[in-house]
Short mmCIF file of C-alpha atoms and ligand atoms in Angstrom, two decimals:
data_model
loop_
_atom_site.label_atom_id
_atom_site.label_comp_id
_atom_site.label_asym_id
_atom_site.label_seq_id
_atom_site.Cartn_x
_atom_site.Cartn_y
_atom_site.Cartn_z
CA MET A 1241 -44.84 -48.23 -3.13
CA GLN A 1242 -43.20 -44.85 -3.32
CA ASN A 1243 -44.79 -41.96 -1.54
CA SER A 1244 -45.68 -39.06 -3.73
CA TRP A 1245 -43.21 -37.05 -1.68
CA SER A 1246 -40.31 -39.48 -1.64
CA LEU A 1247 -37.01 -37.95 -2.62
CA PRO A 1248 -34.40 -39.02 -5.18
CA MET A 1249 -31.18 -40.80 -4.17
CA GLN A 1250 -28.89 -37.83 -4.71
CA SER A 1251 -30.75 -35.97 -1.98
CA LYS A 1252 -28.74 -38.04 0.52
CA ASN A 1253 -25.80 -35.69 -0.06
CA TYR A 1254 -27.83 -32.70 0.99
CA GLU A 1255 -29.37 -31.68 4.24
CA ILE A 1256 -32.95 -30.48 4.09
CA ILE A 1257 -33.84 -27.48 6.26
CA ILE A 1258 -37.46 -26.55 6.88
CA GLY A 1259 -39.11 -23.85 8.95
CA LEU A 1260 -42.89 -23.64 9.10
CA GLU A 1261 -45.23 -20.70 9.44
CA VAL A 1262 -48.76 -21.63 10.41
CA HIS A 1263 -51.83 -19.42 10.42
CA ALA A 1264 -54.47 -20.79 12.74
CA GLN A 1265 -57.92 -19.24 12.89
CA LEU A 1266 -58.82 -18.57 16.51
CA ALA A 1267 -62.12 -20.05 17.66
CA THR A 1268 -63.82 -16.79 18.62
CA ARG A 1269 -67.37 -15.77 17.85
CA SER A 1270 -66.47 -12.29 16.70
CA LYS A 1271 -63.67 -10.75 14.69
CA MET A 1272 -60.31 -9.48 15.93
CA PHE A 1273 -60.98 -5.74 15.91
CA CYS A 1274 -64.76 -5.34 15.49
CA ARG A 1275 -67.97 -7.00 16.68
CA CYS A 1276 -68.83 -8.69 13.39
CA ALA A 1277 -69.55 -12.42 13.64
CA VAL A 1278 -66.95 -14.85 12.41
CA ASP A 1279 -68.98 -16.72 9.84
CA VAL A 1280 -67.09 -17.19 6.62
CA ASP A 1281 -69.79 -19.40 5.18
CA ALA A 1282 -72.44 -16.71 5.47
CA LYS A 1283 -73.76 -15.01 2.34
CA PRO A 1284 -70.85 -12.99 0.91
CA ASN A 1285 -70.33 -9.54 2.41
CA THR A 1286 -73.02 -9.85 5.08
CA LYS A 1287 -70.66 -10.10 8.08
CA VAL A 1288 -68.96 -6.77 7.62
CA CYS A 1289 -68.91 -3.31 9.19
CA PRO A 1290 -67.07 -0.03 8.66
CA ILE A 1291 -64.16 -1.27 10.81
CA CYS A 1292 -63.42 -4.48 8.95
CA LEU A 1293 -64.15 -2.81 5.62
CA GLY A 1294 -61.55 -0.19 6.44
CA LEU A 1295 -63.81 2.83 6.06
CA PRO A 1296 -62.36 6.10 7.34
CA GLY A 1297 -63.17 7.54 10.75
CA VAL A 1298 -63.52 4.31 12.72
CA LEU A 1299 -61.37 2.75 15.41
CA PRO A 1300 -60.45 -0.91 15.94
CA GLN A 1301 -60.84 -2.53 19.34
CA THR A 1302 -59.15 -5.77 20.36
CA ASN A 1303 -61.11 -8.94 21.03
CA ASP A 1304 -60.26 -10.21 24.55
CA GLN A 1305 -61.21 -13.77 23.76
CA ALA A 1306 -58.80 -13.88 20.81
CA ILE A 1307 -56.04 -12.65 23.09
CA LYS A 1308 -56.86 -15.31 25.69
CA LEU A 1309 -56.82 -18.04 23.07
CA GLY A 1310 -53.51 -16.73 21.75
CA ILE A 1311 -52.02 -16.86 25.25
CA ARG A 1312 -53.40 -20.35 25.78
CA ALA A 1313 -51.74 -21.56 22.58
CA ALA A 1314 -48.49 -19.80 23.45
CA LEU A 1315 -48.34 -21.42 26.89
CA ALA A 1316 -49.19 -24.82 25.46
CA LEU A 1317 -46.19 -24.42 23.17
CA GLY A 1318 -43.97 -23.46 26.08
CA CYS A 1319 -43.52 -19.88 24.86
CA SER A 1320 -42.84 -16.94 27.12
CA VAL A 1321 -45.70 -14.52 26.87
CA ASN A 1322 -44.67 -10.89 26.70
CA LEU A 1323 -46.31 -8.60 29.23
CA GLU A 1324 -46.22 -5.92 26.59
CA SER A 1325 -46.69 -6.59 22.90
CA ARG A 1326 -47.59 -4.19 20.12
CA TRP A 1327 -49.72 -3.88 17.04
CA ALA A 1328 -48.28 -2.95 13.68
CA ARG A 1329 -49.54 -2.25 10.20
CA LYS A 1330 -48.29 -4.42 7.37
CA HIS A 1331 -49.00 -2.79 4.04
CA TYR A 1332 -49.58 -4.51 0.76
CA PHE A 1333 -51.95 -4.11 -2.09
CA SER A 1334 -54.61 -6.72 -2.66
CA PRO A 1335 -58.26 -6.39 -3.66
CA ASP A 1336 -59.26 -8.52 -0.66
CA LEU A 1337 -57.54 -6.12 1.75
CA PRO A 1338 -59.77 -3.04 1.82
CA LYS A 1339 -57.70 -1.13 4.38
CA GLY A 1340 -54.56 -1.56 2.31
CA TYR A 1341 -52.84 -2.96 5.38
CA GLN A 1342 -53.22 -5.79 7.82
CA ILE A 1343 -53.06 -5.25 11.56
CA THR A 1344 -50.48 -7.67 12.93
CA GLN A 1345 -47.66 -7.83 15.44
CA TYR A 1346 -44.15 -7.38 14.21
CA GLU A 1347 -41.24 -6.38 16.41
CA HIS A 1348 -43.12 -7.07 19.63
CA PRO A 1349 -45.10 -10.30 19.28
CA LEU A 1350 -47.43 -11.75 21.89
CA ALA A 1351 -45.11 -14.65 22.67
CA GLU A 1352 -41.68 -16.05 21.82
CA LYS A 1353 -39.27 -18.95 22.29
CA GLY A 1354 -41.37 -22.06 22.65
CA VAL A 1355 -40.92 -25.67 21.71
CA LEU A 1356 -42.97 -28.48 20.21
CA GLU A 1357 -41.99 -32.08 20.73
CA LEU A 1358 -42.67 -34.38 17.79
CA PRO A 1359 -44.21 -37.62 19.03
CA GLY A 1360 -42.41 -40.66 17.67
CA PHE A 1361 -39.37 -38.67 16.55
CA ASP A 1362 -37.64 -37.95 19.84
CA LYS A 1363 -37.18 -34.43 18.59
CA LYS A 1364 -37.98 -30.91 19.66
CA VAL A 1365 -38.69 -28.11 17.22
CA ARG A 1366 -38.17 -24.64 18.59
CA ILE A 1367 -40.96 -22.12 18.10
CA ARG A 1368 -39.64 -18.70 17.22
CA ARG A 1369 -42.76 -16.67 17.88
CA LEU A 1370 -46.52 -16.58 18.12
CA HIS A 1371 -48.33 -13.39 17.23
CA LEU A 1372 -51.88 -12.27 16.61
CA GLU A 1373 -53.20 -10.72 13.44
CA GLU A 1374 -56.28 -10.35 11.28
CA ASP A 1375 -57.16 -12.27 8.16
CA ALA A 1376 -57.85 -10.75 4.75
CA GLY A 1377 -60.95 -11.34 2.61
CA LYS A 1378 -61.43 -13.90 -0.09
CA LEU A 1379 -61.24 -13.62 -3.86
CA ILE A 1380 -63.58 -15.79 -5.86
CA HIS A 1381 -62.36 -16.31 -9.39
CA SER A 1382 -64.61 -17.32 -12.23
CA THR A 1383 -63.89 -17.38 -15.94
CA ARG A 1384 -64.96 -13.84 -16.76
CA LYS A 1385 -64.50 -11.99 -13.52
CA THR A 1386 -63.22 -12.03 -9.97
CA LEU A 1387 -65.51 -11.37 -7.02
CA VAL A 1388 -64.53 -10.45 -3.52
CA ASP A 1389 -66.07 -11.55 -0.21
CA PHE A 1390 -65.07 -9.51 2.84
CA ASN A 1391 -66.65 -11.80 5.47
CA ARG A 1392 -63.22 -13.15 6.35
CA CYS A 1393 -61.65 -9.69 6.73
CA GLY A 1394 -60.64 -9.22 10.34
CA VAL A 1395 -61.08 -12.83 11.41
CA PRO A 1396 -58.54 -13.46 14.22
CA LEU A 1397 -55.47 -15.53 13.46
CA ALA A 1398 -52.51 -16.72 15.44
CA GLU A 1399 -49.37 -16.99 13.37
CA ILE A 1400 -46.96 -19.56 14.75
CA VAL A 1401 -43.44 -19.52 13.32
CA SER A 1402 -40.94 -22.31 13.90
CA GLU A 1403 -37.16 -22.12 13.83
CA PRO A 1404 -35.58 -23.88 10.84
CA ASP A 1405 -35.21 -27.06 12.91
CA ILE A 1406 -37.17 -29.47 10.74
CA ARG A 1407 -35.08 -31.87 8.67
CA SER A 1408 -37.43 -33.99 6.58
CA VAL A 1409 -40.85 -34.13 4.99
CA GLU A 1410 -41.89 -36.63 7.65
CA GLU A 1411 -40.86 -34.31 10.47
CA ALA A 1412 -42.73 -31.42 8.86
CA ASP A 1413 -45.81 -33.60 8.65
CA ALA A 1414 -45.48 -34.67 12.30
CA TYR A 1415 -44.94 -31.07 13.43
CA LEU A 1416 -48.10 -29.89 11.71
CA LYS A 1417 -50.18 -32.78 12.99
CA GLU A 1418 -49.03 -32.28 16.56
CA LEU A 1419 -49.49 -28.51 16.39
CA ARG A 1420 -52.98 -28.97 15.02
CA LEU A 1421 -53.78 -31.46 17.76
CA VAL A 1422 -52.55 -29.07 20.45
CA LEU A 1423 -54.70 -26.23 19.11
CA ARG A 1424 -57.77 -28.41 18.73
CA THR A 1425 -57.37 -30.06 22.10
CA LEU A 1426 -57.16 -26.71 23.84
CA GLY A 1427 -60.09 -25.26 21.93
CA VAL A 1428 -57.84 -22.57 20.50
CA SER A 1429 -58.76 -23.33 16.91
CA GLU A 1430 -60.98 -25.75 15.08
CA ALA A 1431 -57.94 -26.10 12.85
CA GLU A 1432 -59.85 -27.72 10.03
CA MET A 1433 -57.48 -27.53 7.12
CA GLU A 1434 -60.00 -27.92 4.36
CA ARG A 1435 -61.90 -24.97 5.80
CA GLY A 1436 -58.80 -22.82 5.85
CA HIS A 1437 -58.57 -22.73 9.65
CA PHE A 1438 -55.05 -24.03 9.59
CA ARG A 1439 -52.82 -22.90 6.74
CA CYS A 1440 -49.18 -23.65 6.38
CA GLU A 1441 -46.35 -21.82 4.65
CA PRO A 1442 -43.25 -23.94 4.52
CA ASN A 1443 -39.81 -22.39 4.05
CA ILE A 1444 -37.38 -24.82 2.53
CA SER A 1445 -33.67 -24.82 1.79
CA VAL A 1446 -31.03 -27.44 1.20
CA ARG A 1447 -27.28 -27.40 1.85
CA PRO A 1448 -24.51 -29.85 1.09
CA ARG A 1449 -24.01 -32.07 4.13
CA GLY A 1450 -21.40 -30.60 6.41
CA GLN A 1451 -21.99 -26.98 5.36
CA LYS A 1452 -22.73 -24.69 8.29
CA LYS A 1453 -24.42 -21.83 6.49
CA LEU A 1454 -28.10 -22.20 5.67
CA GLY A 1455 -29.06 -22.32 2.03
CA VAL A 1456 -31.32 -19.75 0.34
CA ARG A 1457 -34.95 -20.59 1.02
CA SER A 1458 -38.03 -21.08 -1.07
CA GLU A 1459 -41.32 -20.21 0.57
CA ILE A 1460 -44.61 -21.81 -0.43
CA LYS A 1461 -47.76 -19.82 0.27
CA ASN A 1462 -50.89 -20.99 2.05
CA LEU A 1463 -51.06 -24.76 1.80
CA ASN A 1464 -54.36 -26.22 2.90
CA SER A 1465 -53.78 -29.93 3.34
CA PHE A 1466 -51.13 -32.23 4.78
CA LYS A 1467 -50.75 -33.78 1.37
CA ALA A 1468 -50.09 -30.44 -0.30
CA VAL A 1469 -47.50 -29.61 2.36
CA ARG A 1470 -45.67 -32.90 1.88
CA GLU A 1471 -45.72 -32.72 -1.88
CA GLY A 1472 -44.91 -29.03 -2.04
CA ILE A 1473 -41.89 -29.42 0.23
CA ALA A 1474 -40.63 -32.46 -1.68
CA ARG A 1475 -40.94 -30.54 -4.93
CA ALA A 1476 -38.99 -27.58 -3.54
CA VAL A 1477 -36.25 -29.89 -2.28
CA LYS A 1478 -35.94 -31.67 -5.62
CA ASP A 1479 -35.84 -28.38 -7.52
CA GLN A 1480 -33.22 -26.86 -5.24
CA ILE A 1481 -30.96 -29.91 -5.37
CA GLU A 1482 -31.18 -29.89 -9.13
CA TRP A 1483 -30.28 -26.21 -9.30
CA LEU A 1484 -27.33 -26.65 -6.97
CA GLN A 1485 -26.08 -29.58 -9.01
CA GLN A 1486 -26.30 -27.49 -12.15
CA GLY A 1487 -24.34 -24.76 -10.39
CA LYS A 1488 -27.24 -22.34 -10.48
CA GLU A 1489 -27.68 -19.65 -7.90
CA ILE A 1490 -30.87 -19.95 -5.87
CA VAL A 1491 -32.85 -16.76 -5.54
CA GLN A 1492 -35.15 -16.39 -2.57
CA THR A 1493 -38.62 -16.81 -4.01
CA THR A 1494 -42.21 -17.15 -2.91
CA TYR A 1495 -44.16 -19.86 -4.70
CA LEU A 1496 -47.69 -21.08 -5.14
CA TRP A 1497 -48.28 -24.82 -5.20
CA ASP A 1498 -50.07 -26.04 -8.29
CA GLU A 1499 -51.90 -29.06 -6.98
CA LYS A 1500 -52.78 -30.38 -10.43
CA LEU A 1501 -49.42 -30.07 -12.14
CA ARG A 1502 -47.58 -30.81 -8.88
CA GLU A 1503 -45.34 -27.85 -9.59
CA LEU A 1504 -44.27 -24.71 -7.82
CA ARG A 1505 -45.24 -21.52 -9.59
CA PRO A 1506 -43.09 -18.52 -8.70
CA MET A 1507 -45.33 -15.79 -7.32
CA ARG A 1508 -42.79 -13.11 -6.67
CA ALA A 1509 -39.20 -12.66 -5.64
CA LYS A 1510 -39.40 -12.70 -1.88
CA GLU A 1511 -40.56 -9.41 -0.49
CA THR A 1512 -38.51 -8.05 2.34
CA ALA A 1513 -39.84 -6.48 5.50
CA ALA A 1514 -39.18 -3.08 3.91
CA ASP A 1515 -41.64 -3.89 1.12
CA TYR A 1516 -44.37 -4.07 3.71
CA ARG A 1517 -43.55 -0.69 5.22
CA TYR A 1518 -44.36 -1.93 8.68
CA PHE A 1519 -45.18 0.77 11.15
CA PRO A 1520 -46.75 0.96 14.60
CA GLU A 1521 -50.55 0.83 14.55
CA PRO A 1522 -51.52 4.30 15.76
CA ASP A 1523 -55.14 3.37 16.53
CA LEU A 1524 -54.36 0.69 19.13
CA PRO A 1525 -52.49 0.98 22.43
CA PRO A 1526 -49.84 -1.63 23.29
CA LEU A 1527 -51.26 -4.93 24.50
CA ILE A 1528 -50.46 -4.97 28.20
CA LEU A 1529 -50.99 -8.13 30.25
CA GLU A 1530 -50.86 -8.65 33.99
CA PRO A 1531 -48.87 -11.65 35.26
CA PHE A 1532 -51.96 -13.01 37.03
CA GLU A 1533 -53.89 -13.13 33.76
CA ILE A 1534 -51.21 -15.35 32.27
CA GLU A 1535 -51.03 -17.49 35.41
CA GLU A 1536 -54.76 -18.08 35.30
CA ILE A 1537 -54.58 -19.41 31.77
CA LYS A 1538 -51.50 -21.46 32.64
CA LYS A 1539 -53.42 -23.18 35.45
CA GLN A 1540 -56.14 -24.20 33.01
CA ILE A 1541 -53.78 -26.23 30.86
CA MET A 1542 -52.15 -28.14 33.70
CA GLY A 1543 -54.96 -30.62 34.24
CA THR A 1544 -54.83 -34.36 34.06
CA THR A 1545 -57.19 -36.61 32.16
CA VAL A 1546 -56.85 -40.10 33.36
CA PRO A 1547 -59.37 -41.47 35.83
CA SER A 1548 -57.82 -42.50 39.14
CA ASN A 1549 -57.38 -46.19 40.06
CA GLN A 1550 -60.95 -46.72 41.02
CA GLY A 1551 -62.07 -45.01 37.90
CA THR A 1552 -64.25 -42.64 39.82
CA THR A 1553 -62.76 -39.23 39.25
CA VAL A 1554 -61.67 -37.04 36.46
CA SER A 1555 -59.62 -34.38 38.05
CA PHE A 1556 -59.95 -31.71 35.42
CA ASP A 1557 -61.80 -30.51 32.40
CA VAL A 1558 -60.24 -32.93 29.96
CA SER A 1559 -60.45 -30.62 27.01
CA PHE A 1560 -57.58 -28.52 28.33
CA VAL A 1561 -55.02 -31.24 28.89
CA LEU A 1562 -52.12 -31.21 26.44
CA PRO A 1563 -51.84 -34.17 24.08
CA ALA A 1564 -48.30 -34.99 25.26
CA GLN A 1565 -49.53 -35.16 28.86
CA LYS A 1566 -52.49 -37.34 27.89
CA ARG A 1567 -50.24 -39.72 25.97
CA LYS A 1568 -47.98 -40.12 28.95
CA GLU A 1569 -50.84 -40.78 31.36
CA TRP A 1570 -52.69 -43.27 29.17
CA LEU A 1571 -49.52 -45.19 28.39
CA GLU A 1572 -48.79 -45.40 32.11
CA LYS A 1573 -52.27 -46.86 32.57
CA GLY A 1574 -51.25 -49.70 30.28
CA LEU A 1575 -53.08 -48.74 27.11
CA LYS A 1576 -51.58 -49.67 23.77
CA LYS A 1577 -50.04 -46.87 21.69
CA GLN A 1578 -52.62 -47.17 18.99
CA ASP A 1579 -55.49 -46.90 21.50
CA VAL A 1580 -53.79 -43.93 23.14
CA GLU A 1581 -53.73 -42.09 19.82
CA VAL A 1582 -57.47 -42.59 19.43
CA LEU A 1583 -58.12 -41.09 22.85
CA VAL A 1584 -55.72 -38.21 22.31
CA ALA A 1585 -56.93 -37.27 18.85
CA GLU A 1586 -60.65 -37.98 19.06
CA PRO A 1587 -62.37 -36.16 21.90
CA GLU A 1588 -65.72 -37.93 21.59
CA TRP A 1589 -64.03 -41.33 22.05
CA GLU A 1590 -62.04 -39.98 24.94
CA ARG A 1591 -65.18 -38.67 26.60
CA TYR A 1592 -66.97 -42.00 26.21
CA PHE A 1593 -63.91 -43.88 27.44
CA ILE A 1594 -63.65 -41.79 30.57
CA GLN A 1595 -67.36 -42.07 31.31
CA LEU A 1596 -67.13 -45.82 30.91
CA SER A 1597 -64.19 -45.90 33.32
CA ASN A 1598 -66.13 -43.75 35.73
CA VAL A 1599 -68.96 -46.29 35.92
CA GLY A 1600 -66.63 -49.10 36.80
CA ALA A 1601 -64.98 -50.50 33.67
CA SER A 1602 -61.26 -51.11 34.03
CA VAL A 1603 -58.92 -49.54 31.48
CA LYS A 1604 -58.45 -52.99 29.97
CA GLU A 1605 -62.18 -53.66 29.73
CA ALA A 1606 -62.89 -50.22 28.32
CA SER A 1607 -60.18 -50.54 25.70
CA THR A 1608 -61.37 -54.00 24.67
CA TRP A 1609 -65.07 -53.26 24.49
CA LEU A 1610 -65.02 -49.65 23.38
CA LEU A 1611 -61.84 -49.15 21.38
CA ASN A 1612 -61.69 -52.60 19.80
CA GLU A 1613 -65.16 -54.07 19.64
CA ALA A 1614 -67.44 -51.05 19.43
CA ARG A 1615 -65.02 -49.12 17.25
CA GLY A 1616 -64.77 -52.15 14.98
CA ILE A 1617 -68.55 -52.40 14.66
CA LEU A 1618 -68.86 -48.70 13.87
CA ALA A 1619 -65.99 -48.77 11.38
CA GLU A 1620 -67.62 -51.64 9.56
CA ARG A 1621 -70.84 -49.70 9.31
CA LYS A 1622 -69.01 -46.49 8.44
CA GLU A 1623 -70.69 -44.79 11.38
CA THR A 1624 -69.40 -42.32 13.92
CA LEU A 1625 -69.52 -42.59 17.68
CA ALA A 1626 -72.34 -40.05 17.68
CA GLU A 1627 -74.41 -42.63 15.81
CA PHE A 1628 -73.60 -45.42 18.28
CA LYS A 1629 -76.85 -46.60 19.85
CA VAL A 1630 -75.29 -48.00 23.02
CA PRO A 1631 -75.16 -45.56 25.93
CA VAL A 1632 -72.24 -45.71 28.35
CA LYS A 1633 -74.39 -47.28 31.06
CA GLU A 1634 -75.44 -50.17 28.84
CA LEU A 1635 -71.93 -50.91 27.61
CA ALA A 1636 -70.92 -50.95 31.27
CA SER A 1637 -73.70 -53.49 32.03
CA LEU A 1638 -72.51 -55.72 29.23
CA ILE A 1639 -69.00 -55.60 30.64
CA LYS A 1640 -70.33 -56.46 34.08
CA LEU A 1641 -72.40 -59.40 32.78
CA LEU A 1642 -69.24 -60.73 31.18
CA ARG A 1643 -67.18 -60.15 34.29
CA ASP A 1644 -69.76 -61.95 36.43
CA GLY A 1645 -69.67 -64.99 34.17
CA LYS A 1646 -73.22 -64.48 32.89
CA LEU A 1647 -72.00 -64.10 29.33
CA THR A 1648 -69.21 -65.75 27.39
CA ARG A 1649 -66.94 -63.60 25.26
CA PRO A 1650 -68.40 -64.70 21.93
CA ALA A 1651 -71.90 -64.16 23.30
CA ALA A 1652 -70.89 -60.72 24.57
CA LYS A 1653 -69.70 -59.78 21.08
CA GLU A 1654 -72.96 -60.96 19.61
CA LEU A 1655 -74.89 -59.03 22.24
CA LEU A 1656 -72.93 -55.84 21.55
CA ALA A 1657 -73.63 -56.08 17.84
CA ALA A 1658 -77.34 -56.54 18.61
CA MET A 1659 -77.34 -53.61 21.01
CA ALA A 1660 -75.64 -51.45 18.39
CA ASP A 1661 -78.42 -52.42 16.00
CA LYS A 1662 -81.39 -52.03 18.26
CA GLY A 1663 -80.18 -49.64 20.93
CA ARG A 1664 -81.63 -51.79 23.68
CA ASN A 1665 -80.86 -52.52 27.29
CA ALA A 1666 -78.06 -55.14 27.71
CA ALA A 1667 -79.71 -57.47 30.23
CA GLU A 1668 -83.08 -57.50 28.48
CA LEU A 1669 -81.63 -58.11 25.07
CA MET A 1670 -79.44 -60.88 26.45
CA GLU A 1671 -82.55 -62.65 27.72
CA GLU A 1672 -84.49 -62.01 24.58
CA LEU A 1673 -81.78 -63.35 22.28
CA ASP A 1674 -81.09 -66.15 24.71
CA LEU A 1675 -77.42 -65.22 24.85
CA GLY A 1676 -77.07 -65.64 28.59
CA GLY A 1677 -74.41 -68.05 29.68
CA VAL A 1678 -75.24 -71.39 31.18
CA SER A 1679 -74.11 -71.11 34.74
CA ASP A 1680 -76.70 -73.64 35.88
CA GLU A 1681 -74.63 -76.45 37.44
CA GLY A 1682 -77.35 -79.03 36.78
CA LEU A 1683 -77.43 -78.38 33.06
CA LEU A 1684 -73.63 -78.37 32.85
CA GLU A 1685 -73.48 -81.70 34.63
CA LYS A 1686 -76.22 -83.26 32.50
CA THR A 1687 -74.50 -82.16 29.32
CA ALA A 1688 -71.08 -83.35 30.44
CA ARG A 1689 -72.48 -86.77 31.42
CA LYS A 1690 -74.18 -87.10 28.08
CA VAL A 1691 -70.97 -86.32 26.20
CA ILE A 1692 -69.03 -88.83 28.30
CA GLU A 1693 -71.64 -91.51 27.60
CA GLU A 1694 -71.59 -90.83 23.89
CA ASN A 1695 -67.78 -91.00 23.65
CA PRO A 1696 -66.59 -94.10 25.48
CA ASP A 1697 -63.49 -94.40 23.26
CA ALA A 1698 -62.31 -90.92 23.98
CA CYS A 1699 -62.91 -91.39 27.70
CA GLY A 1700 -60.92 -94.63 27.60
CA ARG A 1701 -57.99 -92.80 26.02
CA TYR A 1702 -58.26 -90.09 28.63
CA HIS A 1703 -58.00 -92.67 31.37
CA LYS A 1704 -54.96 -94.15 29.68
CA GLY A 1705 -53.21 -90.83 30.12
CA LYS A 1706 -54.12 -89.00 26.89
CA THR A 1707 -55.31 -86.03 28.87
CA ASN A 1708 -55.52 -83.73 25.85
CA VAL A 1709 -58.63 -85.65 24.81
CA ILE A 1710 -60.34 -83.33 27.23
CA GLY A 1711 -60.22 -80.62 24.56
CA PHE A 1712 -62.32 -82.78 22.27
CA LEU A 1713 -64.87 -83.54 24.99
CA LEU A 1714 -65.00 -79.89 25.91
CA GLY A 1715 -65.72 -79.01 22.29
CA GLN A 1716 -68.61 -81.49 22.26
CA CYS A 1717 -70.08 -79.96 25.43
CA MET A 1718 -69.71 -76.41 24.14
CA ALA A 1719 -71.45 -77.37 20.92
CA LYS A 1720 -74.38 -78.82 22.87
CA LEU A 1721 -74.51 -75.69 25.01
CA ARG A 1722 -74.26 -73.52 21.89
CA GLY A 1723 -71.10 -71.89 23.17
CA LYS A 1724 -72.86 -70.19 26.01
CA ALA A 1725 -71.13 -71.82 28.95
CA ASP A 1726 -67.93 -70.74 30.59
CA PRO A 1727 -65.39 -73.20 29.12
CA LYS A 1728 -63.45 -73.22 32.36
CA ALA A 1729 -66.46 -74.40 34.35
CA VAL A 1730 -67.28 -77.08 31.75
CA ARG A 1731 -63.71 -78.36 31.75
CA GLU A 1732 -63.80 -78.64 35.53
CA MET A 1733 -67.10 -80.50 35.39
CA LEU A 1734 -65.71 -82.94 32.80
CA MET A 1735 -62.60 -83.62 34.88
CA LYS A 1736 -64.69 -84.22 37.96
CA LEU A 1737 -67.04 -86.67 36.20
CA LEU A 1738 -64.17 -88.45 34.43
CA SER A 1739 -62.36 -89.00 37.67
CA GLU A 1740 -65.56 -90.47 39.14
CA THR A 1741 -66.13 -92.85 36.23
CA ARG A 1742 -62.62 -94.15 36.30
P1 ADP B 336 -40.68 -14.15 6.62
O1 ADP B 336 -41.75 -13.56 7.49
O2 ADP B 336 -40.01 -13.19 5.75
O3 ADP B 336 -41.14 -15.33 5.85
P2 ADP B 336 -39.19 -15.18 8.93
O4 ADP B 336 -37.84 -14.71 9.36
O5 ADP B 336 -40.35 -14.93 9.83
O6 ADP B 336 -39.45 -14.61 7.51
O7 ADP B 336 -39.00 -16.72 8.70
C1 ADP B 336 -39.97 -17.52 8.21
C2 ADP B 336 -39.64 -18.98 8.38
O8 ADP B 336 -38.55 -19.36 7.56
C3 ADP B 336 -39.28 -19.43 9.77
O9 ADP B 336 -40.07 -20.54 10.07
C4 ADP B 336 -37.83 -19.83 9.67
O10 ADP B 336 -37.55 -20.90 10.52
C5 ADP B 336 -37.71 -20.25 8.24
N1 ADP B 336 -36.37 -20.10 7.67
C6 ADP B 336 -35.59 -19.04 7.74
N2 ADP B 336 -34.44 -19.26 7.05
C7 ADP B 336 -34.55 -20.48 6.50
C8 ADP B 336 -33.72 -21.27 5.65
N3 ADP B 336 -32.54 -20.82 5.21
N4 ADP B 336 -34.14 -22.48 5.29
C9 ADP B 336 -35.34 -22.94 5.71
N5 ADP B 336 -36.16 -22.25 6.49
C10 ADP B 336 -35.78 -21.04 6.89
MG1 MG B 337 -42.87 -16.09 5.54
ZN1 ZN B 338 -66.63 -5.76 11.17
#
């Protein structure tokens, strides 16, 4: 099947160039320059004050937490953080921008020159800059009128701008997913796309293969889903190739993505910096940082996740370890790629996994019983880990019962399903459901003798050298024991008795 963003054949003659701008909402409680709560879902226009409404005679004040989160993100992306950065006003007219300008950073951003490695692509995308700014409000359009909600005015954002290093729709997708994961993992942003916490503006150009000079770019405004990004970029590439083939000149343009028609609607010819009449923000002093402040934040993101050999320690607050570092550590511990991605991308699974390791499960046991079995059960029931009725301690007991030979694997699976249903203690429920393994030598021997008696032919063949008959006899024993014995012990018992009856 073709992806909705797959490109036509003739695109092979062109090189696709993409640079991405991302606006990530910083996970602060209050706004960037005032004390209003960040709560965009509140009743419209209830989280506002004279500062974020842009009334005259008030002064903005920077939010320290937003700055810290910005630095954390910048360091995670390998950027150098500037000891001095500056605020600027970016002017444009919009009904959702009551001040008539946005406070942002322009010539002196918070951080510059970073890099993001795309997992699975063996590729690094350079980050041009990361700066802080404030969001605008929201327009709500209905058929007869347009309403405006200012709750979002002044909400802190980090804008992260890549170099034009991305070469395909797939790479763009991977870049965004990894960036989002970094921000979420470090608690910098909730980065929920559907809630507008993570918005992407792709810049796209194409050039004939071999040409050095970059083509003229199209920019697509504020895309809110991975799908829209993929489809929007593919559309821009197709359009541009077509224009070039028709000998048309491409004019730098800003577009809106029409999700329904799957078309790009020109919004305006690209504005230049001059259109924004940037100038230094007179109401805010430069943002000055001390080296130790940056060092402190740097130390936070240098932790390691993986429990040590004995599974007894977690050396650092796991929420601050970078995804790339986690991947490396879990892979070294022998986890499969697919399991590693679960741990890296889903913090609640990671937390459970680590706790399980800390109470004695090996990485192998934890991946089998948590990431395969329990995850399978929950997926089937369309439930989340939060709804899982088995506490860490009880899953650990189940694993130990299995390890000690008190449960067979099939019985352990059955027990886990029952525990997930009833939320009961492993050992008790094992007794109650009579799932415990038969480790009683006497019963094993009695059963094996019975099976030998009942199958003289098979035993005869065994004695004549058809040793694989043992599999059949074993099956008979296991059936009588309802699968609850350790097959290895039963096989040994059978061999012993058969050699005696020879
Ligand atoms: P603006 O703020 O005007 O959009 P920037 O210089 O900040 O401009 O660049 C925005 C983004 O466009 C960056 O991510 C950059 O990598 C990308 N970009 C610049 N030139 C091109 C091009 N010719 N083709 C594709 N992307 C480009
Ligand atoms: Mg732009
Ligand atoms: Zn306010």
